[in-house]
PDB file of C-alpha atoms in Angstrom:
ATOM      1  CA  MET A   1      96.271 133.465 119.313  1.00 92.00           C
ATOM      2  CA  ILE A   2      99.384 135.838 119.887  1.00 96.00           C
ATOM      3  CA  ILE A   3     100.689 137.516 116.824  1.00 97.00           C
ATOM      4  CA  PRO A   4     104.384 137.541 116.696  1.00 97.00           C
ATOM      5  CA  SER A   5     105.727 140.678 118.124  1.00 96.00           C
ATOM      6  CA  PHE A   6     107.833 141.929 115.290  1.00 97.00           C
ATOM      7  CA  LEU A   7     105.020 141.874 113.149  1.00 97.00           C
ATOM      8  CA  ASN A   8     104.335 145.379 112.604  1.00 95.00           C
ATOM      9  CA  GLU A   9     101.309 146.556 110.266  1.00 93.00           C
ATOM     10  CA  THR A  10     103.542 146.765 107.266  1.00 94.00           C
ATOM     11  CA  LEU A  11     104.922 143.429 107.999  1.00 96.00           C
ATOM     12  CA  LEU A  12     101.718 141.497 108.636  1.00 95.00           C
ATOM     13  CA  ASN A  13     100.832 142.726 104.867  1.00 94.00           C
ATOM     14  CA  SER A  14     103.559 140.105 103.714  1.00 95.00           C
ATOM     15  CA  VAL A  15     102.553 136.997 106.009  1.00 97.00           C
ATOM     16  CA  SER A  16      99.663 135.135 106.526  1.00 97.00           C
ATOM     17  CA  LEU A  17      98.679 134.202 109.978  1.00 97.00           C
ATOM     18  CA  ILE A  18      98.091 130.210 110.716  1.00 95.00           C
ATOM     19  CA  SER A  19      97.360 128.203 113.520  1.00 94.00           C
ATOM     20  CA  ILE A  20      98.039 124.649 113.188  1.00 89.00           C
ATOM     21  CA  ASP A  21      99.477 121.998 115.256  1.00 89.00           C
ATOM     22  CA  LEU A  22     103.336 121.687 115.075  1.00 88.00           C
ATOM     23  CA  GLU A  23     103.558 118.621 116.433  1.00 90.00           C
ATOM     24  CA  ASN A  24     101.261 116.864 114.191  1.00 90.00           C
ATOM     25  CA  SER A  25     102.720 118.950 110.922  1.00 91.00           C
ATOM     26  CA  ILE A  26     106.031 117.419 111.893  1.00 93.00           C
ATOM     27  CA  LYS A  27     104.870 114.113 112.457  1.00 93.00           C
ATOM     28  CA  SER A  28     103.051 114.193 109.286  1.00 92.00           C
ATOM     29  CA  LEU A  29     106.129 114.654 107.455  1.00 93.00           C
ATOM     30  CA  GLY A  30     107.746 111.333 108.754  1.00 92.00           C
ATOM     31  CA  LEU A  31     109.710 112.756 111.810  1.00 95.00           C
ATOM     32  CA  ASN A  32     109.414 111.916 115.368  1.00 91.00           C
ATOM     33  CA  ILE A  33     109.718 114.685 118.199  1.00 92.00           C
ATOM     34  CA  LEU A  34     111.529 113.778 121.463  1.00 91.00           C
ATOM     35  CA  ASN A  35     109.487 114.133 125.020  1.00 88.00           C
ATOM     36  CA  TYR A  36     111.583 117.623 125.337  1.00 86.00           C
ATOM     37  CA  GLY A  37     110.331 118.934 122.154  1.00 84.00           C
ATOM     38  CA  VAL A  38     112.924 118.501 119.497  1.00 90.00           C
ATOM     39  CA  ILE A  39     112.823 116.764 116.450  1.00 94.00           C
ATOM     40  CA  ASP A  40     114.499 112.840 116.889  1.00 93.00           C
ATOM     41  CA  LYS A  41     117.870 113.166 114.982  1.00 93.00           C
ATOM     42  CA  ASP A  42     117.802 109.595 114.771  1.00 91.00           C
ATOM     43  CA  THR A  43     116.587 109.549 111.072  1.00 92.00           C
ATOM     44  CA  ASP A  44     117.777 109.343 107.539  1.00 91.00           C
ATOM     45  CA  LYS A  45     116.546 112.692 106.744  1.00 92.00           C
ATOM     46  CA  MET A  46     118.923 114.365 108.635  1.00 86.00           C
ATOM     47  CA  GLU A  47     121.095 116.328 106.400  1.00 91.00           C
ATOM     48  CA  LEU A  48     123.147 118.621 108.616  1.00 89.00           C
ATOM     49  CA  LEU A  49     123.408 119.255 112.462  1.00 91.00           C
ATOM     50  CA  VAL A  50     125.759 121.482 113.659  1.00 88.00           C
ATOM     51  CA  GLN A  51     125.700 123.351 117.269  1.00 88.00           C
ATOM     52  CA  ASN A  52     127.523 126.497 117.692  1.00 90.00           C
ATOM     53  CA  ASP A  53     126.712 130.360 118.902  1.00 90.00           C
ATOM     54  CA  ARG A  54     123.578 132.279 116.888  1.00 89.00           C
ATOM     55  CA  GLU A  55     125.944 134.183 114.695  1.00 93.00           C
ATOM     56  CA  PHE A  56     127.247 130.957 113.250  1.00 92.00           C
ATOM     57  CA  LEU A  57     123.543 129.158 112.818  1.00 93.00           C
ATOM     58  CA  GLN A  58     122.075 132.244 111.404  1.00 95.00           C
ATOM     59  CA  GLU A  59     124.675 132.137 108.760  1.00 95.00           C
ATOM     60  CA  GLY A  60     123.596 128.507 108.025  1.00 95.00           C
ATOM     61  CA  ILE A  61     120.339 129.045 107.916  1.00 96.00           C
ATOM     62  CA  ARG A  62     121.005 132.269 105.660  1.00 97.00           C
ATOM     63  CA  LYS A  63     123.398 129.890 103.388  1.00 96.00           C
ATOM     64  CA  TYR A  64     120.675 127.245 102.993  1.00 97.00           C
ATOM     65  CA  LEU A  65     117.865 129.522 102.084  1.00 98.00           C
ATOM     66  CA  MET A  66     120.063 131.617  99.725  1.00 97.00           C
ATOM     67  CA  SER A  67     120.095 128.217  97.877  1.00 96.00           C
ATOM     68  CA  LYS A  68     116.698 128.534  97.388  1.00 97.00           C
ATOM     69  CA  PRO A  69     114.217 130.504  95.196  1.00 96.00           C
ATOM     70  CA  MET A  70     112.999 133.592  97.166  1.00 97.00           C
ATOM     71  CA  HIS A  71     109.709 133.246  95.865  1.00 96.00           C
ATOM     72  CA  VAL A  72     109.188 129.912  97.740  1.00 96.00           C
ATOM     73  CA  ILE A  73     106.452 129.914 100.483  1.00 97.00           C
ATOM     74  CA  VAL A  74     107.781 128.316 103.882  1.00 97.00           C
ATOM     75  CA  HIS A  75     106.130 128.145 107.301  1.00 97.00           C
ATOM     76  CA  VAL A  76     107.054 129.343 110.181  1.00 97.00           C
ATOM     77  CA  PHE A  77     106.392 127.597 113.851  1.00 95.00           C
ATOM     78  CA  TRP A  78     107.795 128.883 117.345  1.00 95.00           C
ATOM     79  CA  SER A  79     107.687 126.979 120.453  1.00 92.00           C
ATOM     80  CA  ASN A  80     105.028 128.940 122.042  1.00 91.00           C
ATOM     81  CA  LEU A  81     102.134 127.134 121.084  1.00 86.00           C
ATOM     82  CA  SER A  82      99.482 130.087 121.601  1.00 92.00           C
ATOM     83  CA  LYS A  83     101.628 132.230 118.890  1.00 95.00           C
ATOM     84  CA  TYR A  84     100.380 132.313 115.435  1.00 97.00           C
ATOM     85  CA  SER A  85     102.759 130.474 112.758  1.00 96.00           C
ATOM     86  CA  ILE A  86     103.295 132.467 109.558  1.00 98.00           C
ATOM     87  CA  LEU A  87     103.249 131.585 105.986  1.00 97.00           C
ATOM     88  CA  CYS A  88     105.859 133.564 103.980  1.00 98.00           C
ATOM     89  CA  ASN A  89     108.413 133.713 101.457  1.00 98.00           C
ATOM     90  CA  ILE A  90     111.871 132.989 101.789  1.00 98.00           C
ATOM     91  CA  LYS A  91     113.204 136.704 101.152  1.00 98.00           C
ATOM     92  CA  PHE A  92     110.637 137.431 104.162  1.00 98.00           C
ATOM     93  CA  VAL A  93     112.735 134.844 106.352  1.00 98.00           C
ATOM     94  CA  LEU A  94     115.887 136.029 105.692  1.00 98.00           C
ATOM     95  CA  ASP A  95     115.022 139.714 105.617  1.00 97.00           C
ATOM     96  CA  ASN A  96     113.684 139.021 109.098  1.00 97.00           C
ATOM     97  CA  LEU A  97     115.898 136.482 110.569  1.00 97.00           C
ATOM     98  CA  ASP A  98     117.116 138.088 113.695  1.00 96.00           C
ATOM     99  CA  ASN A  99     113.391 139.048 114.487  1.00 97.00           C
ATOM    100  CA  ILE A 100     112.243 135.295 114.003  1.00 97.00           C
ATOM    101  CA  PHE A 101     115.588 133.933 116.126  1.00 93.00           C
ATOM    102  CA  ASP A 102     114.429 136.576 118.701  1.00 95.00           C
ATOM    103  CA  GLU A 103     110.097 135.768 118.991  1.00 95.00           C
ATOM    104  CA  ASP A 104     110.771 132.548 120.923  1.00 93.00           C
ATOM    105  CA  TRP A 105     113.412 130.016 122.203  1.00 89.00           C
ATOM    106  CA  ASP A 106     112.870 127.726 119.374  1.00 94.00           C
ATOM    107  CA  PHE A 107     111.803 127.580 115.887  1.00 96.00           C
ATOM    108  CA  TRP A 108     111.106 125.393 112.640  1.00 96.00           C
ATOM    109  CA  ILE A 109     111.261 126.299 108.894  1.00 97.00           C
ATOM    110  CA  ILE A 110     108.948 124.117 106.444  1.00 96.00           C
ATOM    111  CA  SER A 111     109.137 124.580 103.049  1.00 95.00           C
ATOM    112  CA  THR A 112     105.369 124.226 101.880  1.00 93.00           C
ATOM    113  CA  ASN A 113     106.084 121.621  99.486  1.00 92.00           C
ATOM    114  CA  LYS A 114     107.385 119.198 102.000  1.00 92.00           C
ATOM    115  CA  GLU A 115     111.097 119.197 100.656  1.00 95.00           C
ATOM    116  CA  TRP A 116     113.183 120.117 103.764  1.00 96.00           C
ATOM    117  CA  LEU A 117     112.421 121.410 107.565  1.00 97.00           C
ATOM    118  CA  ILE A 118     115.015 123.566 109.508  1.00 97.00           C
ATOM    119  CA  GLU A 119     114.953 123.338 112.798  1.00 96.00           C
ATOM    120  CA  ASN A 120     116.567 125.999 115.572  1.00 94.00           C
ATOM    121  CA  TYR A 121     116.418 124.689 118.784  1.00 92.00           C
ATOM    122  CA  HIS A 122     117.506 126.724 121.707  1.00 84.00           C
ATOM    123  CA  GLU A 123     120.599 125.017 123.161  1.00 84.00           C
ATOM    124  CA  GLU A 124     122.096 126.555 119.688  1.00 86.00           C
ATOM    125  CA  GLU A 125     121.945 123.502 117.836  1.00 91.00           C
ATOM    126  CA  LEU A 126     120.788 123.868 114.082  1.00 93.00           C
ATOM    127  CA  SER A 127     119.188 120.927 112.248  1.00 95.00           C
ATOM    128  CA  ILE A 128     118.183 120.454 108.462  1.00 95.00           C
ATOM    129  CA  PHE A 129     115.801 117.581 107.500  1.00 95.00           C
ATOM    130  CA  LEU A 130     115.421 116.519 103.434  1.00 96.00           C
ATOM    131  CA  LEU A 131     112.126 115.298 103.278  1.00 92.00           C
ATOM    132  CA  ASN A 132     111.918 113.707 100.094  1.00 77.00           C
TER     133      ASN A 132
END
């Protein structure tokens, strides 16, 4: 497995590296995945869908995450299935959002309490799903 490239020795101390099947994790939340790897938007769990440039999407993610307690643990996955996903808190995501974007084409942030999921799809599409 590949360690995400932005995780230097200091940052590695702030996360846990995990190897979990992304597709099964998303399906276990009651969501379907389309054949090109994006979550099916045809669901009543869809809270937000926007298409815009990277800065707009980053601001949308920041705004959403800032409404959550910073200590909440999340799971960050990337589309490269050879890469470890990470467990970290929301503060870590906010502090490293540029790096998370740069790490791979697509990424997902899933709350470990399974209340919500953020999907950033490489065609400048941001989706937020409410799971409960």
